[in-house]
Coordinates of C-alpha atoms in Angstrom, one line a residue:
Chain A
M12 CA 3.6 21.3 22.0
S13 CA 7.3 22.3 22.2
Q14 CA 8.4 25.5 20.6
D15 CA 11.4 24.1 19.6
S16 CA 10.3 23.6 16.1
Y17 CA 8.9 26.8 15.4
R18 CA 12.4 28.3 16.3
P19 CA 13.9 30.4 13.8
S20 CA 16.9 28.9 12.2
F21 CA 18.2 30.6 9.0
T22 CA 21.4 29.0 8.6
L23 CA 22.0 25.4 7.1
S24 CA 24.6 23.0 8.1
R25 CA 26.9 21.9 5.2
V26 CA 25.4 18.6 5.4
D27 CA 22.1 19.7 5.7
A28 CA 22.6 22.2 2.6
S29 CA 24.2 19.6 0.3
V30 CA 20.6 17.4 0.6
A31 CA 18.4 20.2 1.0
Q32 CA 17.3 21.0 -2.8
P33 CA 16.4 17.2 -3.5
V34 CA 14.8 16.7 -0.2
R35 CA 12.5 19.8 -0.6
L36 CA 11.9 18.8 -4.2
F37 CA 10.5 15.2 -2.6
F38 CA 8.7 17.0 0.4
A39 CA 6.8 19.6 -2.0
S40 CA 5.7 16.8 -4.3
A41 CA 4.6 14.7 -1.5
F42 CA 2.6 17.1 0.3
L43 CA 1.0 18.0 -3.4
W44 CA 0.1 14.3 -4.0
L45 CA -1.4 13.8 -0.4
I46 CA -3.4 16.6 -0.6
L47 CA -4.9 15.7 -3.8
A48 CA -5.1 11.6 -2.7
S49 CA -7.3 13.4 0.2
I50 CA -9.7 15.0 -1.8
V51 CA -10.1 11.8 -4.1
S52 CA -10.6 10.0 -1.0
V53 CA -13.5 12.4 0.0
I54 CA -14.9 11.7 -3.3
T55 CA -14.6 7.9 -2.7
A56 CA -16.2 8.1 0.7
I57 CA -19.5 9.9 -0.6
Q58 CA -19.6 7.6 -3.5
L59 CA -20.0 4.6 -1.3
K60 CA -22.6 6.7 0.9
D61 CA -24.2 8.1 -2.6
N62 CA -23.8 5.6 -5.4
S63 CA -24.9 8.5 -7.5
F64 CA -22.4 10.9 -6.9
L65 CA -20.4 11.8 -9.9
G66 CA -21.5 8.6 -11.4
G67 CA -22.8 9.5 -14.9
C68 CA -19.2 9.4 -16.4
S69 CA -16.8 6.8 -16.7
L70 CA -14.1 8.9 -15.8
T71 CA -15.0 8.9 -12.1
T72 CA -16.2 5.6 -11.2
Y73 CA -15.7 4.3 -7.9
G74 CA -13.3 1.8 -9.2
R75 CA -11.1 4.3 -11.0
L76 CA -11.1 6.7 -8.7
K77 CA -10.2 4.4 -5.9
A78 CA -7.6 3.0 -7.7
L79 CA -6.2 6.7 -8.4
E80 CA -6.4 7.4 -4.5
G81 CA -4.1 4.2 -3.7
N82 CA -1.5 5.3 -6.2
L83 CA -1.2 8.7 -5.4
F84 CA -1.3 8.0 -1.9
A85 CA 1.5 5.2 -1.9
Y86 CA 3.6 6.3 -4.9
G87 CA 3.0 10.0 -4.6
W88 CA 2.6 10.9 -1.1
V89 CA 4.6 7.9 1.0
T90 CA 7.2 7.0 -1.7
N91 CA 8.2 10.7 -2.4
A92 CA 8.2 11.5 1.4
L93 CA 10.2 8.2 2.0
F94 CA 12.8 9.6 -0.7
G95 CA 13.6 12.7 1.1
L96 CA 13.7 11.0 4.6
N97 CA 15.8 8.6 4.0
L98 CA 18.0 10.7 2.3
W99 CA 18.1 13.1 5.0
L100 CA 18.5 10.7 7.6
M101 CA 21.1 9.2 6.2
S102 CA 23.3 12.0 5.2
S103 CA 22.7 13.5 8.9
L104 CA 23.7 10.1 10.5
T105 CA 26.9 9.4 8.2
R106 CA 27.9 13.4 8.2
F107 CA 28.1 12.8 4.2
E108 CA 28.1 15.8 1.9
F109 CA 26.1 15.2 -1.0
K110 CA 27.5 16.0 -4.3
N111 CA 24.8 14.8 -6.9
A112 CA 21.8 16.9 -5.9
W113 CA 20.9 16.9 -9.8
L114 CA 20.7 13.6 -10.2
A115 CA 18.6 13.2 -7.1
N116 CA 16.5 15.9 -8.5
L117 CA 16.2 14.4 -11.8
G118 CA 15.4 10.7 -10.6
G119 CA 12.4 13.0 -8.4
V120 CA 11.4 15.0 -11.6
I121 CA 11.1 11.1 -13.6
W122 CA 9.3 9.6 -10.8
N123 CA 6.7 12.5 -10.5
L124 CA 6.2 12.7 -14.2
T125 CA 5.9 9.0 -14.8
L126 CA 3.3 9.2 -11.5
T127 CA 1.3 12.1 -13.2
Y128 CA 1.2 10.2 -16.6
G129 CA 0.1 6.9 -14.9
A130 CA -2.6 8.3 -12.8
I131 CA -3.8 10.2 -15.8
Q132 CA -4.2 6.7 -17.6
I133 CA -5.8 5.1 -14.6
V134 CA -8.6 7.9 -15.1
L135 CA -9.0 7.3 -18.8
G136 CA -9.7 3.6 -18.0
N137 CA -6.3 2.4 -19.4
M138 CA -5.2 0.6 -16.3
N139 CA -4.6 -2.9 -14.8
G140 CA -6.6 -5.0 -12.5
L141 CA -4.2 -5.3 -9.6
S142 CA -4.1 -3.2 -6.6
L143 CA -0.7 -0.5 -6.9
L144 CA 0.0 -1.8 -10.2
E145 CA -3.0 -0.1 -12.1
M146 CA -0.7 2.0 -14.1
P147 CA 0.1 0.9 -17.3
K148 CA 3.0 -1.3 -17.9
E149 CA 5.3 1.4 -20.2
V150 CA 5.3 3.3 -16.8
S151 CA 7.0 0.7 -15.0
L152 CA 10.7 1.0 -16.7
A153 CA 10.7 5.0 -16.1
S154 CA 9.4 4.5 -12.8
F155 CA 12.4 2.3 -12.1
V156 CA 15.1 5.0 -13.6
G157 CA 13.4 7.3 -11.7
F158 CA 13.5 5.3 -8.3
L159 CA 17.3 4.4 -8.9
L160 CA 17.9 8.1 -9.2
A161 CA 15.9 9.2 -6.1
A162 CA 16.4 6.6 -3.7
L163 CA 19.8 4.9 -4.0
W164 CA 21.9 7.8 -2.5
P165 CA 21.5 6.4 1.1
A166 CA 23.5 3.6 0.1
V167 CA 25.9 5.6 -1.6
A168 CA 26.5 8.2 1.8
F169 CA 26.5 4.8 3.6
S170 CA 29.6 3.1 1.8
R171 CA 31.4 6.6 1.2
R172 CA 30.5 7.8 4.9
P173 CA 33.6 9.9 6.9
T174 CA 32.1 8.6 10.1
G175 CA 32.6 4.7 11.4
H176 CA 29.7 4.3 13.6
V177 CA 26.4 2.8 12.5
Y178 CA 23.1 3.2 13.9
V179 CA 19.9 0.7 13.8
S180 CA 18.3 3.4 11.5
Q181 CA 20.9 3.1 8.6
W182 CA 20.1 -0.6 8.7
Y183 CA 16.7 -0.3 7.7
I184 CA 17.1 2.6 5.3
L185 CA 19.8 0.2 3.6
G186 CA 17.5 -2.8 3.6
S187 CA 14.4 -0.8 2.2
T188 CA 16.6 1.0 -0.3
F189 CA 17.8 -2.5 -1.5
V190 CA 14.3 -4.5 -1.4
F191 CA 12.0 -1.9 -3.1
P192 CA 13.7 -1.9 -6.7
I193 CA 14.5 -5.7 -6.5
T194 CA 10.7 -6.5 -5.5
F195 CA 9.2 -3.6 -8.1
A196 CA 11.1 -5.0 -11.1
L197 CA 10.7 -8.5 -10.6
T198 CA 6.8 -7.9 -10.2
H199 CA 6.3 -5.9 -13.0
L200 CA 8.0 -8.5 -15.3
L201 CA 6.1 -11.4 -13.7
V202 CA 2.5 -9.6 -13.8
L203 CA 2.7 -7.1 -16.5
W204 CA 5.6 -8.1 -19.0
C205 CA 5.5 -11.8 -18.6
P206 CA 2.4 -12.6 -16.9
A207 CA 2.7 -15.7 -14.7
Q208 CA 0.0 -18.3 -15.4
G209 CA -3.4 -18.1 -13.5
V210 CA -3.5 -17.6 -9.9
L211 CA 0.2 -17.0 -9.7
Q212 CA -0.5 -13.7 -10.8
A213 CA -2.2 -13.2 -7.4
L214 CA 0.8 -14.7 -5.5
V215 CA 3.3 -12.5 -7.4
H216 CA 0.9 -9.5 -6.6
S217 CA 0.8 -10.0 -3.0
W218 CA 4.4 -10.7 -2.7
F219 CA 4.9 -7.5 -4.0
Y220 CA 2.1 -5.7 -1.9
Q221 CA 3.6 -7.1 1.2
N222 CA 6.9 -6.3 0.6
F223 CA 6.1 -2.6 -0.7
H224 CA 4.1 -2.2 2.5
L225 CA 6.1 -4.0 5.0
L226 CA 9.8 -3.8 3.6
W227 CA 9.7 -0.2 1.9
F228 CA 7.0 1.5 4.0
A229 CA 7.1 0.2 7.4
S230 CA 11.1 -0.2 7.2
S231 CA 11.6 3.3 6.3
A232 CA 9.6 4.6 9.0
I233 CA 11.3 2.1 11.5
A234 CA 14.5 3.3 10.5
A235 CA 13.0 7.2 11.1
V236 CA 11.7 5.9 15.0
Y237 CA 14.9 4.6 15.5
Y238 CA 16.3 7.8 14.9
F239 CA 14.0 10.4 16.5
I240 CA 13.2 8.6 19.8
P241 CA 17.1 8.8 20.8
K242 CA 17.4 12.3 19.6
E243 CA 14.5 14.2 20.7
S244 CA 14.5 12.4 24.2
G245 CA 18.1 12.4 24.8
R246 CA 18.3 8.8 25.8
T247 CA 19.9 5.5 24.3
V248 CA 17.6 3.2 22.9
A249 CA 16.7 0.6 25.5
A250 CA 17.7 -3.2 25.1
Y251 CA 19.7 -1.9 22.1
Y252 CA 21.6 -5.3 22.1
L253 CA 17.9 -6.9 20.6
S254 CA 17.9 -4.5 17.5
T255 CA 20.2 -6.5 15.8
V256 CA 17.7 -9.7 16.2
G257 CA 14.9 -7.6 15.5
F258 CA 16.2 -6.4 12.2
W259 CA 17.1 -9.7 10.9
T260 CA 13.8 -11.5 11.9
Y261 CA 11.6 -8.3 10.3
F262 CA 13.2 -8.6 7.3
L263 CA 13.3 -12.6 7.2
F264 CA 9.5 -12.8 8.1
A265 CA 8.1 -9.9 6.7
S266 CA 8.2 -11.3 2.9
W267 CA 6.9 -14.8 3.5
T268 CA 3.8 -13.4 5.2
S269 CA 2.2 -12.2 1.9
P270 CA 0.1 -15.3 1.3
A271 CA -1.8 -14.4 4.9
S272 CA -4.0 -12.1 2.4
L273 CA -4.6 -15.0 0.6
L274 CA -6.1 -17.5 2.9
G275 CA -9.3 -19.2 1.2
S276 CA -7.8 -18.4 -2.5
P277 CA -7.1 -21.2 -4.7
L278 CA -3.7 -21.2 -4.3
P279 CA -2.2 -24.4 -2.7
L280 CA -3.3 -25.0 1.1
W281 CA 0.5 -25.0 1.9
I282 CA 1.4 -21.6 0.7
Q283 CA -1.2 -20.5 2.8
S284 CA -0.3 -21.9 5.5
V285 CA 3.4 -20.8 5.0
G286 CA 1.6 -17.1 5.4
V287 CA -0.2 -17.7 8.6
V288 CA 3.1 -19.2 10.2
A289 CA 5.0 -16.4 9.1
S290 CA 2.6 -13.5 10.3
L291 CA 2.6 -15.4 13.7
L292 CA 6.5 -15.1 13.6
M293 CA 6.4 -11.6 13.0
L294 CA 5.3 -10.9 16.6
I295 CA 9.3 -11.9 17.4
P296 CA 10.8 -8.6 15.6
L297 CA 7.6 -6.7 16.7
V298 CA 7.5 -7.1 20.0
I299 CA 11.7 -6.3 19.8
L300 CA 10.7 -3.0 18.2
S301 CA 8.3 -2.3 21.0
I302 CA 10.7 -3.2 23.9
N303 CA 13.0 -0.9 22.2
F304 CA 10.8 2.1 21.5
L305 CA 8.6 1.8 24.7
G306 CA 11.7 1.0 26.5
T307 CA 13.3 4.0 25.6
L308 CA 10.3 6.4 26.0
S309 CA 8.8 5.2 29.1
W310 CA 11.9 6.0 31.2
N311 CA 11.7 8.4 33.9
R312 CA 8.1 9.9 32.6
G313 CA 9.1 10.2 29.1
L314 CA 5.8 9.4 27.8
S315 CA 4.3 12.4 28.8
Q316 CA 7.4 14.3 27.9
S317 CA 6.9 13.1 24.6
W318 CA 3.3 14.5 24.2
N319 CA 4.9 17.6 24.5
N320 CA 7.4 17.4 21.6
T321 CA 5.7 18.0 18.1
T322 CA 8.1 15.2 16.5
L323 CA 7.5 12.6 19.0
R324 CA 3.9 13.2 19.7
F325 CA 3.3 12.1 16.0
V326 CA 6.1 9.2 16.3
L327 CA 4.2 8.0 19.8
V328 CA 0.8 7.6 18.0
A329 CA 2.7 5.6 15.4
I330 CA 4.7 3.1 17.4
F331 CA 0.9 2.5 19.3
A332 CA -0.4 1.9 15.7
L333 CA 2.4 -0.3 14.6
I334 CA 1.9 -2.4 17.7
L335 CA -1.5 -2.7 17.4
W336 CA -1.1 -3.5 13.7
G337 CA 1.0 -6.3 14.7
A338 CA -1.5 -7.5 17.1
L339 CA -4.2 -7.4 14.7
F340 CA -2.1 -8.9 11.9
A341 CA -1.2 -11.8 13.8
V342 CA -4.5 -12.8 15.3
F343 CA -6.4 -12.1 11.9
S344 CA -3.9 -14.3 10.0
T345 CA -5.0 -17.3 11.5
R346 CA -8.1 -19.4 9.5
G347 CA -10.9 -19.1 12.0
F348 CA -10.7 -15.4 12.5
N349 CA -9.6 -14.9 8.7
A350 CA -12.5 -16.9 7.4
V351 CA -14.8 -14.3 9.4
V352 CA -13.1 -10.8 8.2
R353 CA -12.0 -11.5 4.8
F354 CA -12.9 -9.5 1.9
T355 CA -14.7 -6.9 4.6
S356 CA -13.7 -3.5 5.3
F357 CA -11.8 -4.7 8.3
N358 CA -8.7 -5.1 6.1
V359 CA -9.1 -1.8 4.9
G360 CA -8.5 -0.8 8.4
L361 CA -5.5 -3.1 8.7
E362 CA -4.1 -1.6 5.9
H363 CA -4.7 2.2 7.2
L364 CA -3.1 1.5 10.7
L365 CA -0.2 0.3 8.8
S366 CA 0.0 2.7 5.9
Y367 CA -1.5 5.6 7.6
S368 CA -1.4 5.5 11.3
F369 CA 1.9 4.2 11.4
V370 CA 3.9 4.8 8.5
S371 CA 2.3 8.3 7.5
F372 CA 2.5 9.6 11.1
V373 CA 6.0 9.1 11.2
I374 CA 6.4 11.3 8.2
F375 CA 4.3 13.8 9.4
G376 CA 6.5 13.9 12.5
A377 CA 9.9 13.7 10.6
T378 CA 8.8 16.4 8.5
Y379 CA 8.5 18.9 11.2
F380 CA 11.9 18.0 12.5
I381 CA 13.4 18.1 8.9
L382 CA 11.7 21.0 7.0
P383 CA 13.1 23.8 9.1
K384 CA 16.7 22.2 8.5
V385 CA 16.5 22.1 4.8
T386 CA 14.4 25.3 4.4
G387 CA 16.3 27.6 6.8
S388 CA 12.8 28.6 7.9
F389 CA 10.5 27.8 10.4
W390 CA 6.7 26.8 11.0
L391 CA 4.0 29.1 10.0
S392 CA 1.7 28.4 12.7
P393 CA 1.8 26.4 15.4
K394 CA -1.9 26.6 15.6
L395 CA -2.0 24.8 12.1
V396 CA 0.4 22.0 13.7
H397 CA -2.3 21.5 16.6
L398 CA -5.2 21.4 13.3
H399 CA -3.2 18.9 11.5
F400 CA -2.5 16.8 14.5
W401 CA -5.8 16.8 15.9
S402 CA -7.6 16.5 12.6
S403 CA -5.3 13.4 11.5
A404 CA -5.6 11.5 14.9
I405 CA -9.0 11.8 15.6
G406 CA -9.4 11.0 11.5
T407 CA -7.4 8.0 11.9
V408 CA -9.2 6.9 15.2
S409 CA -12.3 7.0 14.0
L410 CA -11.7 5.3 10.6
L411 CA -10.3 2.4 12.4
V412 CA -13.4 2.2 14.8
I413 CA -15.8 2.3 11.6
T414 CA -13.7 -0.4 9.4
L415 CA -12.9 -2.8 11.9
V416 CA -15.9 -2.8 14.2
A417 CA -18.1 -3.0 10.6
G418 CA -15.8 -5.4 9.0
W419 CA -16.0 -7.9 11.7
Q420 CA -20.1 -7.5 11.5
Q421 CA -19.9 -7.8 7.8
G422 CA -18.0 -11.1 8.3
S423 CA -20.7 -12.0 11.3
G424 CA -23.5 -11.4 9.1
L425 CA -24.6 -8.5 10.9
R426 CA -24.8 -5.9 8.5
T427 CA -24.3 -5.9 4.5
D428 CA -23.3 -2.6 3.7
W429 CA -20.0 -1.4 3.5
P430 CA -18.9 1.8 5.8
S431 CA -18.5 4.8 4.1
G432 CA -16.0 7.0 6.2
I433 CA -16.9 10.6 4.9
F434 CA -16.6 11.9 8.5
P435 CA -12.5 10.7 8.7
A436 CA -11.8 11.6 4.9
V437 CA -12.8 15.2 5.6
L438 CA -10.9 15.4 8.6
F439 CA -8.0 14.0 6.8
L440 CA -8.7 16.4 3.9
I441 CA -8.4 19.4 7.0
G442 CA -5.6 17.9 8.5
H443 CA -3.6 17.7 5.5
I444 CA -4.2 20.9 4.0
A445 CA -3.4 22.7 7.2
F446 CA -0.2 20.5 7.0
G447 CA 0.3 21.7 3.6
I448 CA -0.4 25.4 4.3
N449 CA 2.5 25.3 6.9
A450 CA 5.0 23.1 5.0
F451 CA 4.5 25.4 1.7
G452 CA 4.9 28.2 3.8
M453 CA 8.2 27.2 4.5
L454 CA 9.3 25.9 1.3
T455 CA 8.2 29.2 -0.4
A456 CA 10.3 31.0 1.9
K457 CA 13.0 33.0 0.6
L458 CA 16.1 31.2 1.8
S459 CA 18.5 33.1 3.4
S460 CA 22.4 32.6 2.2
G461 CA 23.4 30.6 4.8
H462 CA 23.7 27.6 3.1
E463 CA 27.6 28.0 3.0
S464 CA 27.7 28.4 6.8
T465 CA 29.2 25.2 8.7
H466 CA 26.7 25.7 11.7
A467 CA 25.8 22.4 12.8
Chain B
M20 CA 26.9 -4.3 11.2
K21 CA 29.0 -1.9 9.5
N22 CA 29.7 -3.3 6.2
I23 CA 27.3 -2.2 3.2
K24 CA 27.8 -5.8 1.4
L25 CA 26.8 -7.7 4.4
I26 CA 23.6 -5.9 5.0
F27 CA 22.5 -6.3 1.3
A28 CA 23.7 -9.9 1.4
G29 CA 21.6 -10.5 4.0
V30 CA 18.7 -8.5 2.8
L31 CA 19.2 -10.2 -0.7
F32 CA 19.2 -13.6 1.2
T33 CA 15.7 -12.9 3.3
L34 CA 14.1 -11.5 -0.2
S35 CA 15.5 -14.6 -2.2
A36 CA 14.2 -17.1 0.6
S37 CA 10.7 -15.8 0.2
F38 CA 10.9 -15.5 -3.6
I39 CA 12.2 -19.1 -4.1
G40 CA 10.0 -20.9 -1.1
I41 CA 6.7 -18.7 -2.2
L42 CA 6.9 -18.0 -5.8
L43 CA 9.0 -20.6 -7.4
S44 CA 7.9 -23.1 -5.8
G45 CA 4.1 -22.1 -6.4
R46 CA 5.7 -22.1 -10.2
V47 CA 6.7 -25.6 -9.9
Q48 CA 3.4 -26.7 -8.5
L49 CA 0.8 -24.9 -10.7
G50 CA 3.2 -23.3 -13.7
S51 CA 1.9 -26.4 -15.8
L52 CA -1.7 -26.5 -14.9
G53 CA -3.9 -26.9 -17.9
R54 CA -7.6 -27.7 -18.7
A55 CA -8.3 -31.0 -17.8
P56 CA -11.5 -33.6 -17.9
A57 CA -13.4 -34.2 -14.6
E58 CA -13.3 -37.5 -15.3
E59 CA -11.1 -39.6 -18.0
G60 CA -12.7 -39.1 -21.5
G61 CA -15.0 -35.9 -20.7
P62 CA -14.6 -32.7 -22.0
L63 CA -11.9 -30.3 -21.0
F64 CA -12.4 -27.7 -18.5
P65 CA -12.3 -24.7 -17.8
P66 CA -13.9 -23.7 -21.3
R67 CA -12.4 -21.3 -23.3
E68 CA -14.0 -17.8 -23.1
P69 CA -15.7 -16.5 -26.4
G70 CA -14.0 -13.4 -28.1
L71 CA -16.2 -10.8 -26.9
A72 CA -16.0 -11.9 -23.3
I73 CA -12.2 -11.3 -23.5
Q74 CA -12.9 -7.9 -24.8
G75 CA -15.4 -7.4 -22.1
R76 CA -12.7 -8.3 -19.1
Q77 CA -10.9 -5.3 -20.4
V78 CA -13.9 -3.3 -19.8
Y79 CA -14.3 -4.6 -16.4
I80 CA -11.1 -4.0 -15.6
S81 CA -11.1 -0.4 -17.1
L82 CA -14.2 0.6 -15.4
G83 CA -12.4 -0.5 -12.0
C84 CA -15.0 -3.4 -10.9
V85 CA -12.5 -4.9 -9.1
A86 CA -12.6 -2.8 -6.4
C87 CA -16.0 -3.8 -5.3
H88 CA -16.3 -7.4 -6.5
T89 CA -13.8 -10.5 -6.1
Q90 CA -14.1 -13.8 -8.3
Q91 CA -13.2 -16.4 -6.0
V92 CA -15.7 -19.2 -3.8
R93 CA -13.9 -20.2 -1.0
P94 CA -14.0 -23.8 0.0
A95 CA -16.7 -24.5 3.2
S96 CA -14.5 -24.7 5.7
Q97 CA -12.9 -21.2 5.2
G98 CA -15.9 -19.2 4.6
N99 CA -19.5 -18.9 3.8
D100 CA -19.6 -18.1 0.4
I101 CA -21.2 -21.5 -0.9
A102 CA -23.7 -21.1 1.9
K103 CA -24.3 -18.0 0.4
G104 CA -24.9 -19.0 -2.9
Y105 CA -22.2 -17.4 -4.5
G106 CA -21.2 -20.6 -6.3
P107 CA -21.8 -24.6 -6.1
R108 CA -18.0 -25.5 -5.4
H109 CA -15.0 -23.8 -4.4
S110 CA -12.6 -21.9 -6.8
V111 CA -9.8 -23.9 -7.7
A112 CA -6.3 -22.6 -9.6
R113 CA -7.3 -24.5 -12.7
D114 CA -10.4 -22.5 -13.2
Y115 CA -7.9 -19.8 -13.7
V116 CA -5.4 -21.0 -16.2
L117 CA -6.7 -19.3 -19.4
Q118 CA -7.4 -15.9 -18.1
P119 CA -4.6 -13.9 -18.8
S120 CA -5.2 -11.4 -15.7
V121 CA -6.7 -13.1 -12.9
L122 CA -9.0 -10.9 -11.1
L123 CA -9.7 -12.6 -7.8
G124 CA -10.2 -9.3 -6.1
S125 CA -9.8 -8.2 -2.2
H126 CA -13.0 -6.6 -1.3
R127 CA -16.8 -7.3 -1.5
I128 CA -18.4 -4.4 -1.5
G129 CA -20.5 -6.2 -4.2
P130 CA -21.0 -9.9 -4.2
D131 CA -18.8 -12.5 -5.3
L132 CA -19.0 -12.8 -9.6
A133 CA -17.2 -16.1 -10.1
N134 CA -20.4 -17.7 -10.4
Y135 CA -22.5 -14.9 -11.7
G136 CA -23.2 -15.9 -15.1
A137 CA -25.0 -18.9 -14.0
R138 CA -27.3 -16.9 -11.3
V139 CA -28.8 -14.7 -14.0
S140 CA -31.4 -15.9 -16.1
S141 CA -30.1 -13.6 -19.3
E142 CA -28.0 -10.9 -20.5
N143 CA -30.9 -8.9 -20.5
E144 CA -31.0 -9.2 -16.7
I145 CA -27.5 -8.0 -16.6
H146 CA -28.0 -4.6 -19.3
S147 CA -30.8 -4.0 -16.8
H148 CA -28.8 -4.2 -13.9
L149 CA -26.1 -1.9 -15.3
R150 CA -28.4 0.6 -16.6
S151 CA -30.6 0.8 -13.4
P152 CA -29.3 -1.4 -10.4
K153 CA -32.0 -2.5 -8.1
A154 CA -33.5 -1.0 -4.9
G155 CA -30.9 -1.5 -2.3
S156 CA -28.0 -2.3 -4.0
A157 CA -24.6 -0.5 -3.6
M158 CA -23.9 -0.5 -7.4
P159 CA -23.9 2.8 -9.4
S160 CA -25.6 3.0 -12.8
Y161 CA -23.6 2.5 -15.6
A162 CA -26.3 4.2 -17.9
F163 CA -23.3 5.8 -19.7
L164 CA -22.5 2.8 -21.1
Y165 CA -25.8 2.7 -23.2
T166 CA -27.4 5.5 -25.8
T167 CA -30.5 6.4 -27.1
G168 CA -31.6 5.0 -30.7
K169 CA -33.8 6.9 -33.1
D170 CA -36.8 5.3 -32.0
G171 CA -36.3 6.2 -28.5
S172 CA -34.9 2.5 -27.5
V173 CA -32.2 2.3 -25.3
V174 CA -29.0 0.8 -27.1
P175 CA -25.8 -0.9 -25.3
T176 CA -22.5 0.5 -26.7
E177 CA -20.1 -1.8 -27.9
K178 CA -18.5 -1.7 -24.1
A179 CA -21.7 -2.5 -22.6
T180 CA -22.3 -5.8 -25.1
A181 CA -18.5 -7.1 -24.4
L182 CA -18.8 -6.4 -20.4
V183 CA -22.5 -8.0 -20.7
A184 CA -20.9 -11.1 -22.4
Y185 CA -17.9 -11.3 -20.1
L186 CA -20.3 -11.0 -17.1
K187 CA -22.5 -14.0 -18.4
S188 CA -19.4 -16.1 -19.2
L189 CA -18.5 -16.1 -15.3
K190 CA -19.7 -19.9 -14.1
I191 CA -18.5 -22.7 -12.0
D192 CA -20.9 -25.2 -13.8
Y193 CA -18.3 -27.9 -14.6
S194 CA -16.3 -30.1 -12.2
S195 CA -12.7 -30.1 -12.0
P196 CA -10.3 -32.9 -11.1
E197 CA -9.7 -31.1 -8.1
A198 CA -13.4 -30.1 -6.9
K199 CA -16.5 -32.0 -7.8
L200 CA -19.7 -30.2 -8.3
N201 CA -21.4 -32.5 -6.3
Q202 CA -19.3 -32.3 -3.2

């Protein structure tokens, strides 16, 4: 890997210094939640293998811990990291000097305190039955305020930017920043506060779940890929003219795909069919993204060069994961294939492919680039970076093979048990601890007094 | 695209389109769905849940049972649920109209429970399975829901009693205007 990431850089640019405090807070919170989620993930994996493990107590039932794991991962790790990533990216692209760090910090504190409260409530059993909406409804208002304070600053930076040029990354950041609060508020209203009748709850939930993953998680990650590929490879985005079509088709179709996760359910057939069609149409923006990303990287041995760059290595894995996810999602949203893999571990694999292999890998790569710029410090150990990459990469491949193959076998009647995935869960934990040691080493390193420097 | 208002308006349009196209349209079609007789003049279905079963649903949610169990039987054309014996007919939207929180579920680490109450012979069988699951079952023991009486007998807690009442109430033993039992 390139040594660029480890080069000491003790002065922060004015723009980086202006966002350093909230970005460090968001990343520090994200790393803590990630390690906690990884520990819970190991426990639930063991429980799948040995159902008596921690089974003597209501606090540690598989169902509660699985809900806990999902919430810590989604709201703790990914969302906190995206707060920091989007803020830094937008400030960096617009050269906007952030003046309201304390408000973003306040938002981060509120978000993480409500998550802590919600997580405790889940363990205590005061939870709801829909995935990622398990936290009690009193949490939603505080979470919403926390989100607005923490995550809307990219929009402010964009509207007050001193530079006129606009990049593709900025569209995706703005799109994800707008979508999340609207979706979050509408869903909490229609599921928890004024519940819709009967199966409509499941429909609203699927709409939320899909928007959350595709238009908050993936959209923010796509923004980062659009930034890091040209930045680190030194090339302009290939077929740039397609990116506008890619952006609008992505946002137009993604939200309609939600009923595809409810095939065979008691919902009207036409709603399910809309989801299938939208899932196939999602291939259009995904092909455009592939052309933009791989077209840029594959030019003049760019792929092999990318492998030698820490950030691009993670991003490269993420791009292939996104392409694989798009293909599998389209194929297995069709009725025939879906009937086989529905309710099996195959769907766990698909979800992992998007939220971990794509989104989390982009965040990892971005962190290796951004953290030195907001801490004025450098990565402690290249060996830990290698350990993190290979643990996560081997873990993600093995988990995908296990869940996808087992899911197909379950659906075909060739096996009845659920794969436990202890091996990948342990690998993830090892990788995340290595990542955390490196990251917290930087975050706790004494910052130089170079914050006022204008060095870019 | 340099105008933030344009991007916001465009994103809002795409989101609104799916909200109206899927959720509001679904509400128009299903929002007024209520109990109905399978045939004119017959009793109304689905039946109202007993009070204890309503409490039991909260225990079911609280323990996270939905992580492993679904409550939906797919049509024969979209899966082998009926062939597996999960239910005598597929689930329809009307089956859920009385449920305050719908627990369709998305993973089947354990079997589907939409018709579980009809598959077990008695509440004692469910108590027995919760306390010490049958060999080969992936389900952990929920022995913490039970205490020991002064005479050494096993006494279910209120939660266990409510949960069992809820599980026993899960039945698809009636026809619906949309799906008859004999089809």
